[in-house]
Amino acid sequence: MSILVVAEHHNSELAPVTANVVAAAKAIGGDIHVLVAGEACQAAADAAAKLDGVSKVLVADKPAYAHQLAENVAQLLGELGKNYTHLLAPATVNGKNIMPRAAALLDVAQISEIISVESADTFKRPIYAGNAIATVQSSDAIKVITVRGTSFDPVADTGAAAVEALAQDTDAGLSSFVGEELAASDRPELTAAGVVVSGGRGVGSAENFELIYKLADKLGGAVGASRAAVDAGYVPNDLQVGQTGKIVAPQLYIAAGISGAIQHLAGMKDSKVIVAINKDEEAPIFQVADYGLVADLFEAVPALEQQL
């Protein structure tokens, strides 16, 4: 078997989730290659070469892949994928954008957001917002898979894989990069943070969310939010945790003023330790919490910050 992992990267650096996807590839077994498609992405390729279990890194360093437009990268995977039994990518915005297109070009089905590997052709994935786990078996010659990175422990960076440059420079001509606005923050990236402090509708306002920011900063963590808080305009939508937001699994997850709707729980219930602060003792969040505090968050959060 031969496996191609599509690296998540920002050209100048490799995203940590790539190491989690390589762990999933190791669980499948076989020769593992990593594809780094971008422009001026040698640093990301060098980092990928250090991932344990990787035997080769393929670098497509061309203008067509500068912003990893899904149409262009999918075309590349359509060419390269014929030489592999498995194509893996993280279940991120990029992965979810690219892999279905690649699967269509290869005329195979996609298996989405796997959380475990049972065998080379059988995988487990959550359905119904994580309330049930489906075991899926594929008979396709090429398995196209997105991986929920939080379900696999990242591999170490003790490898020394060969790096090979690719000649392909495929511009599908279907889309072009116009621009982007990046949110600047000194806090860790939400999906990679070891500590996440999230606020919900109970926080009450954008101004009150300062309590959440202060506690997160004290713990050196990232800030998250429920969909209710995002919809109310308290925080931008890139902080949303949940089924339609980001999937996180930090060492510590603190939920303040979050009732625990099923969609939110789907995005954070794999966290190692969950702490819930809510004045409603019947709130569903307490069903998944390791530690629950029935209290007014406006009293409990400042008290917690003071103790820290």
CSV table of C-alpha atoms in Angstrom, one decimal:
chain,number,residue,atom,x,y,z
A,1,MET,CA,0.0,0.0,0.0
A,2,SER,CA,1.1,3.5,-0.7
A,3,ILE,CA,-0.4,6.6,1.0
A,4,LEU,CA,-0.2,10.3,0.0
A,5,VAL,CA,-0.9,12.8,2.8
A,6,VAL,CA,-1.8,16.3,1.7
A,7,ALA,CA,0.0,18.7,4.0
A,8,GLU,CA,-1.8,21.6,5.6
A,9,HIS,CA,0.6,24.5,5.6
A,10,HIS,CA,1.1,28.3,5.3
A,11,ASN,CA,4.0,28.1,2.8
A,12,SER,CA,6.4,29.3,5.4
A,13,GLU,CA,5.4,26.7,8.0
A,14,LEU,CA,3.7,23.4,8.4
A,15,ALA,CA,0.5,23.3,10.3
A,16,PRO,CA,0.6,20.9,13.3
A,17,VAL,CA,-2.4,19.0,12.2
A,18,THR,CA,-0.3,17.4,9.4
A,19,ALA,CA,1.5,15.3,12.0
A,20,ASN,CA,-1.9,14.0,13.2
A,21,VAL,CA,-2.8,12.9,9.7
A,22,VAL,CA,0.5,11.1,9.3
A,23,ALA,CA,-0.4,9.2,12.5
A,24,ALA,CA,-3.6,8.1,10.8
A,25,ALA,CA,-1.6,7.1,7.7
A,26,LYS,CA,0.8,5.0,10.0
A,27,ALA,CA,-2.3,3.3,11.4
A,28,ILE,CA,-3.3,2.2,7.9
A,29,GLY,CA,0.2,1.0,7.1
A,30,GLY,CA,2.3,1.3,4.0
A,31,ASP,CA,4.7,3.7,2.4
A,32,ILE,CA,3.8,7.2,3.3
A,33,HIS,CA,4.5,10.3,1.1
A,34,VAL,CA,3.6,13.9,1.9
A,35,LEU,CA,2.5,16.4,-0.7
A,36,VAL,CA,3.4,20.0,-0.1
A,37,ALA,CA,1.8,22.2,-2.7
A,38,GLY,CA,2.4,25.9,-2.5
A,39,GLU,CA,4.9,28.6,-3.5
A,40,ALA,CA,8.1,29.4,-1.6
A,41,CYS,CA,7.1,26.5,0.6
A,42,GLN,CA,10.5,24.8,1.2
A,43,ALA,CA,10.3,25.5,4.9
A,44,ALA,CA,7.0,23.6,5.1
A,45,ALA,CA,8.5,20.7,3.0
A,46,ASP,CA,11.6,20.5,5.3
A,47,ALA,CA,9.3,20.3,8.3
A,48,ALA,CA,7.2,17.6,6.7
A,49,ALA,CA,10.4,15.6,6.0
A,50,LYS,CA,11.0,15.4,9.7
A,51,LEU,CA,7.7,13.7,10.5
A,52,ASP,CA,8.2,10.1,11.7
A,53,GLY,CA,7.0,7.5,9.3
A,54,VAL,CA,7.3,9.6,6.2
A,55,SER,CA,9.6,8.2,3.5
A,56,LYS,CA,9.2,10.9,0.8
A,57,VAL,CA,8.0,14.5,0.6
A,58,LEU,CA,6.8,15.7,-2.8
A,59,VAL,CA,7.1,19.4,-3.3
A,60,ALA,CA,5.0,21.3,-5.9
A,61,ASP,CA,6.5,24.7,-5.5
A,62,LYS,CA,4.7,26.7,-8.3
A,63,PRO,CA,2.7,29.9,-8.7
A,64,ALA,CA,-0.5,27.9,-9.4
A,65,TYR,CA,-0.4,26.5,-5.9
A,66,ALA,CA,0.6,29.7,-4.1
A,67,HIS,CA,-2.8,30.1,-2.3
A,68,GLN,CA,-3.7,26.4,-2.5
A,69,LEU,CA,-6.8,27.1,-4.6
A,70,ALA,CA,-8.9,23.9,-4.4
A,71,GLU,CA,-9.4,23.6,-8.2
A,72,ASN,CA,-5.7,23.6,-8.8
A,73,VAL,CA,-4.6,21.3,-6.0
A,74,ALA,CA,-7.4,18.9,-6.8
A,75,GLN,CA,-6.2,18.7,-10.4
A,76,LEU,CA,-2.7,17.9,-9.1
A,77,LEU,CA,-4.2,15.2,-6.8
A,78,GLY,CA,-6.1,13.8,-9.8
A,79,GLU,CA,-2.8,13.2,-11.5
A,80,LEU,CA,-0.8,12.0,-8.5
A,81,GLY,CA,-3.6,10.0,-6.8
A,82,LYS,CA,-3.6,7.3,-9.5
A,83,ASN,CA,-0.3,6.0,-8.0
A,84,TYR,CA,-1.6,5.6,-4.5
A,85,THR,CA,-4.0,3.4,-2.6
A,86,HIS,CA,-5.0,6.1,-0.1
A,87,LEU,CA,-5.1,9.9,-0.2
A,88,LEU,CA,-5.4,11.6,3.2
A,89,ALA,CA,-5.9,15.2,4.2
A,90,PRO,CA,-7.0,16.9,7.5
A,91,ALA,CA,-10.6,17.7,7.9
A,92,THR,CA,-9.9,21.5,7.8
A,93,VAL,CA,-11.4,24.1,5.6
A,94,ASN,CA,-8.7,23.4,3.0
A,95,GLY,CA,-9.1,19.6,3.2
A,96,LYS,CA,-12.9,19.7,3.0
A,97,ASN,CA,-12.5,22.0,-0.1
A,98,ILE,CA,-9.9,20.0,-2.0
A,99,MET,CA,-10.6,16.3,-1.3
A,100,PRO,CA,-14.2,16.0,-2.6
A,101,ARG,CA,-13.0,17.5,-5.9
A,102,ALA,CA,-10.0,15.1,-6.0
A,103,ALA,CA,-12.4,12.1,-5.3
A,104,ALA,CA,-14.6,13.2,-8.2
A,105,LEU,CA,-11.7,13.4,-10.6
A,106,LEU,CA,-10.6,9.9,-9.5
A,107,ASP,CA,-14.1,8.7,-9.7
A,108,VAL,CA,-14.2,7.3,-6.2
A,109,ALA,CA,-16.2,8.0,-3.0
A,110,GLN,CA,-14.8,10.1,-0.2
A,111,ILE,CA,-14.8,9.0,3.4
A,112,SER,CA,-15.1,12.1,5.7
A,113,GLU,CA,-13.7,12.9,9.1
A,114,ILE,CA,-12.4,9.5,10.2
A,115,ILE,CA,-11.7,9.1,13.9
A,116,SER,CA,-10.1,5.7,13.8
A,117,VAL,CA,-8.6,3.1,11.5
A,118,GLU,CA,-9.9,-0.4,11.8
A,119,SER,CA,-8.0,-1.8,8.7
A,120,ALA,CA,-6.7,-0.6,5.4
A,121,ASP,CA,-10.3,-0.4,4.0
A,122,THR,CA,-12.4,0.1,7.1
A,123,PHE,CA,-12.7,3.3,9.2
A,124,LYS,CA,-14.9,4.8,11.9
A,125,ARG,CA,-16.4,8.3,11.6
A,126,PRO,CA,-19.0,10.2,13.6
A,127,ILE,CA,-22.5,10.8,12.3
A,128,TYR,CA,-25.6,12.6,13.8
A,129,ALA,CA,-23.4,15.3,15.3
A,130,GLY,CA,-21.2,12.7,17.0
A,131,ASN,CA,-24.1,10.8,18.7
A,132,ALA,CA,-23.4,7.7,16.7
A,133,ILE,CA,-20.2,6.2,15.2
A,134,ALA,CA,-20.4,4.7,11.8
A,135,THR,CA,-18.0,1.9,10.6
A,136,VAL,CA,-17.4,2.4,6.9
A,137,GLN,CA,-15.8,0.0,4.6
A,138,SER,CA,-14.7,1.0,1.1
A,139,SER,CA,-14.1,-1.2,-1.9
A,140,ASP,CA,-12.7,1.6,-4.1
A,141,ALA,CA,-9.2,1.1,-5.5
A,142,ILE,CA,-8.2,4.5,-4.1
A,143,LYS,CA,-9.5,5.6,-0.7
A,144,VAL,CA,-9.9,9.4,-0.5
A,145,ILE,CA,-10.2,10.3,3.2
A,146,THR,CA,-10.3,13.4,5.4
A,147,VAL,CA,-9.1,12.9,9.0
A,148,ARG,CA,-10.3,14.5,12.2
A,149,GLY,CA,-6.9,15.4,13.5
A,150,THR,CA,-8.0,15.6,17.1
A,151,SER,CA,-8.6,11.9,17.2
A,152,PHE,CA,-5.0,10.9,16.4
A,153,ASP,CA,-1.9,11.8,18.5
A,154,PRO,CA,0.7,13.6,16.3
A,155,VAL,CA,3.8,11.7,15.2
A,156,ALA,CA,7.2,12.9,16.4
A,157,ASP,CA,9.5,15.0,14.3
A,158,THR,CA,12.3,12.5,14.3
A,159,GLY,CA,12.3,11.5,10.7
A,160,ALA,CA,14.5,12.3,7.7
A,161,ALA,CA,12.6,11.8,4.5
A,162,ALA,CA,13.8,12.5,1.0
A,163,VAL,CA,12.5,15.6,-0.6
A,164,GLU,CA,11.5,15.5,-4.3
A,165,ALA,CA,10.5,18.4,-6.5
A,166,LEU,CA,7.5,18.0,-8.9
A,167,ALA,CA,7.3,19.5,-12.3
A,168,GLN,CA,3.5,19.9,-12.4
A,169,ASP,CA,2.2,23.5,-12.5
A,170,THR,CA,-1.5,23.0,-13.2
A,171,ASP,CA,-3.7,26.0,-13.3
A,172,ALA,CA,-7.3,24.8,-13.9
A,173,GLY,CA,-8.3,28.3,-14.9
A,174,LEU,CA,-11.5,28.0,-12.8
A,175,SER,CA,-10.7,30.4,-10.0
A,176,SER,CA,-8.3,33.1,-9.0
A,177,PHE,CA,-7.0,34.5,-5.7
A,178,VAL,CA,-8.4,38.0,-5.0
A,179,GLY,CA,-7.4,38.7,-1.4
A,180,GLU,CA,-7.6,37.7,2.2
A,181,GLU,CA,-8.0,39.4,5.6
A,182,LEU,CA,-6.2,37.6,8.4
A,183,ALA,CA,-7.2,38.1,12.0
A,184,ALA,CA,-4.1,39.1,14.0
A,185,SER,CA,-3.8,37.6,17.5
A,186,ASP,CA,-1.1,36.9,20.0
A,187,ARG,CA,-3.1,33.9,21.3
A,188,PRO,CA,-2.6,30.4,20.1
A,189,GLU,CA,-4.5,29.1,17.0
A,190,LEU,CA,-7.8,27.7,18.2
A,191,THR,CA,-7.6,24.2,16.8
A,192,ALA,CA,-4.0,23.7,17.9
A,193,ALA,CA,-4.2,25.3,21.4
A,194,GLY,CA,-3.6,23.2,24.6
A,195,VAL,CA,-6.1,25.3,26.5
A,196,VAL,CA,-9.4,26.8,25.2
A,197,VAL,CA,-11.7,29.1,27.1
A,198,SER,CA,-15.1,29.4,25.4
A,199,GLY,CA,-18.0,31.7,26.1
A,200,GLY,CA,-21.7,31.3,25.1
A,201,ARG,CA,-24.9,33.3,25.0
A,202,GLY,CA,-24.7,33.6,28.8
A,203,VAL,CA,-21.8,36.0,28.5
A,204,GLY,CA,-24.4,38.6,27.4
A,205,SER,CA,-22.4,41.0,25.2
A,206,ALA,CA,-19.2,41.6,23.2
A,207,GLU,CA,-18.0,43.8,26.1
A,208,ASN,CA,-18.6,41.1,28.6
A,209,PHE,CA,-16.5,38.7,26.5
A,210,GLU,CA,-13.5,40.6,27.9
A,211,LEU,CA,-13.9,38.2,30.9
A,212,ILE,CA,-13.2,35.3,28.6
A,213,TYR,CA,-10.3,36.9,26.9
A,214,LYS,CA,-8.7,37.7,30.3
A,215,LEU,CA,-9.0,34.2,31.6
A,216,ALA,CA,-7.6,32.7,28.3
A,217,ASP,CA,-4.7,35.1,28.5
A,218,LYS,CA,-4.0,34.1,32.1
A,219,LEU,CA,-3.9,30.4,31.0
A,220,GLY,CA,-2.0,31.1,27.8
A,221,GLY,CA,-4.9,29.6,25.9
A,222,ALA,CA,-7.1,30.3,22.9
A,223,VAL,CA,-10.6,31.8,22.9
A,224,GLY,CA,-13.6,30.0,21.5
A,225,ALA,CA,-17.4,30.6,21.4
A,226,SER,CA,-20.7,28.8,20.9
A,227,ARG,CA,-22.7,29.5,17.7
A,228,ALA,CA,-25.2,31.4,19.8
A,229,ALA,CA,-22.5,33.8,20.9
A,230,VAL,CA,-21.3,34.2,17.3
A,231,ASP,CA,-24.8,34.7,15.9
A,232,ALA,CA,-25.4,37.4,18.6
A,233,GLY,CA,-22.3,39.3,17.3
A,234,TYR,CA,-20.3,38.9,20.5
A,235,VAL,CA,-17.3,37.5,18.7
A,236,PRO,CA,-16.2,36.8,15.0
A,237,ASN,CA,-17.2,33.5,13.5
A,238,ASP,CA,-13.7,32.2,13.3
A,239,LEU,CA,-13.9,31.6,17.0
A,240,GLN,CA,-16.9,29.3,16.7
A,241,VAL,CA,-16.5,25.8,18.1
A,242,GLY,CA,-18.9,23.1,17.1
A,243,GLN,CA,-20.3,21.0,14.3
A,244,THR,CA,-20.5,24.0,11.9
A,245,GLY,CA,-17.4,25.6,13.4
A,246,LYS,CA,-14.0,24.3,14.5
A,247,ILE,CA,-13.3,20.9,16.1
A,248,VAL,CA,-11.0,21.2,19.1
A,249,ALA,CA,-9.6,18.7,21.6
A,250,PRO,CA,-7.3,20.6,23.9
A,251,GLN,CA,-5.9,19.4,27.2
A,252,LEU,CA,-8.3,21.8,29.0
A,253,TYR,CA,-11.6,23.2,27.7
A,254,ILE,CA,-13.4,25.7,29.9
A,255,ALA,CA,-17.0,26.5,28.8
A,256,ALA,CA,-18.5,29.6,30.5
A,257,GLY,CA,-22.2,30.4,29.9
A,258,ILE,CA,-22.6,27.6,27.3
A,259,SER,CA,-25.7,25.4,27.7
A,260,GLY,CA,-24.2,22.6,25.6
A,261,ALA,CA,-26.3,22.3,22.5
A,262,ILE,CA,-25.6,19.0,20.6
A,263,GLN,CA,-23.9,21.0,17.8
A,264,HIS,CA,-21.4,22.6,20.3
A,265,LEU,CA,-20.7,19.3,22.0
A,266,ALA,CA,-19.8,17.7,18.7
A,267,GLY,CA,-16.9,20.2,18.4
A,268,MET,CA,-15.3,19.9,21.8
A,269,LYS,CA,-16.3,16.7,23.6
A,270,ASP,CA,-13.0,15.0,22.8
A,271,SER,CA,-11.2,17.5,25.0
A,272,LYS,CA,-9.1,15.8,27.7
A,273,VAL,CA,-10.5,17.8,30.6
A,274,ILE,CA,-13.8,19.8,30.3
A,275,VAL,CA,-14.8,22.4,32.9
A,276,ALA,CA,-18.3,23.9,32.7
A,277,ILE,CA,-19.5,27.0,34.4
A,278,ASN,CA,-23.2,27.6,34.1
A,279,LYS,CA,-25.9,28.8,36.5
A,280,ASP,CA,-28.4,26.3,35.1
A,281,GLU,CA,-27.7,23.0,36.8
A,282,GLU,CA,-29.8,21.2,34.1
A,283,ALA,CA,-27.6,22.5,31.3
A,284,PRO,CA,-26.6,19.6,28.9
A,285,ILE,CA,-22.9,20.8,29.1
A,286,PHE,CA,-22.7,19.1,32.6
A,287,GLN,CA,-23.3,15.7,31.0
A,288,VAL,CA,-19.9,15.8,29.3
A,289,ALA,CA,-18.0,18.0,31.8
A,290,ASP,CA,-15.3,16.5,34.1
A,291,TYR,CA,-15.8,19.4,36.5
A,292,GLY,CA,-19.0,21.4,36.7
A,293,LEU,CA,-19.6,24.6,38.6
A,294,VAL,CA,-23.2,25.8,39.1
A,295,ALA,CA,-22.6,29.5,39.4
A,296,ASP,CA,-23.0,32.9,37.8
A,297,LEU,CA,-20.1,33.2,35.4
A,298,PHE,CA,-19.8,36.9,36.2
A,299,GLU,CA,-18.7,35.9,39.7
A,300,ALA,CA,-17.0,32.6,39.0
A,301,VAL,CA,-14.7,33.7,36.1
A,302,PRO,CA,-13.2,36.7,37.8
A,303,ALA,CA,-12.7,34.7,41.0
A,304,LEU,CA,-11.0,31.9,39.0
A,305,GLU,CA,-8.8,34.5,37.2
A,306,GLN,CA,-7.9,36.1,40.6
A,307,GLN,CA,-6.9,32.7,42.0
A,308,LEU,CA,-4.7,32.0,39.0
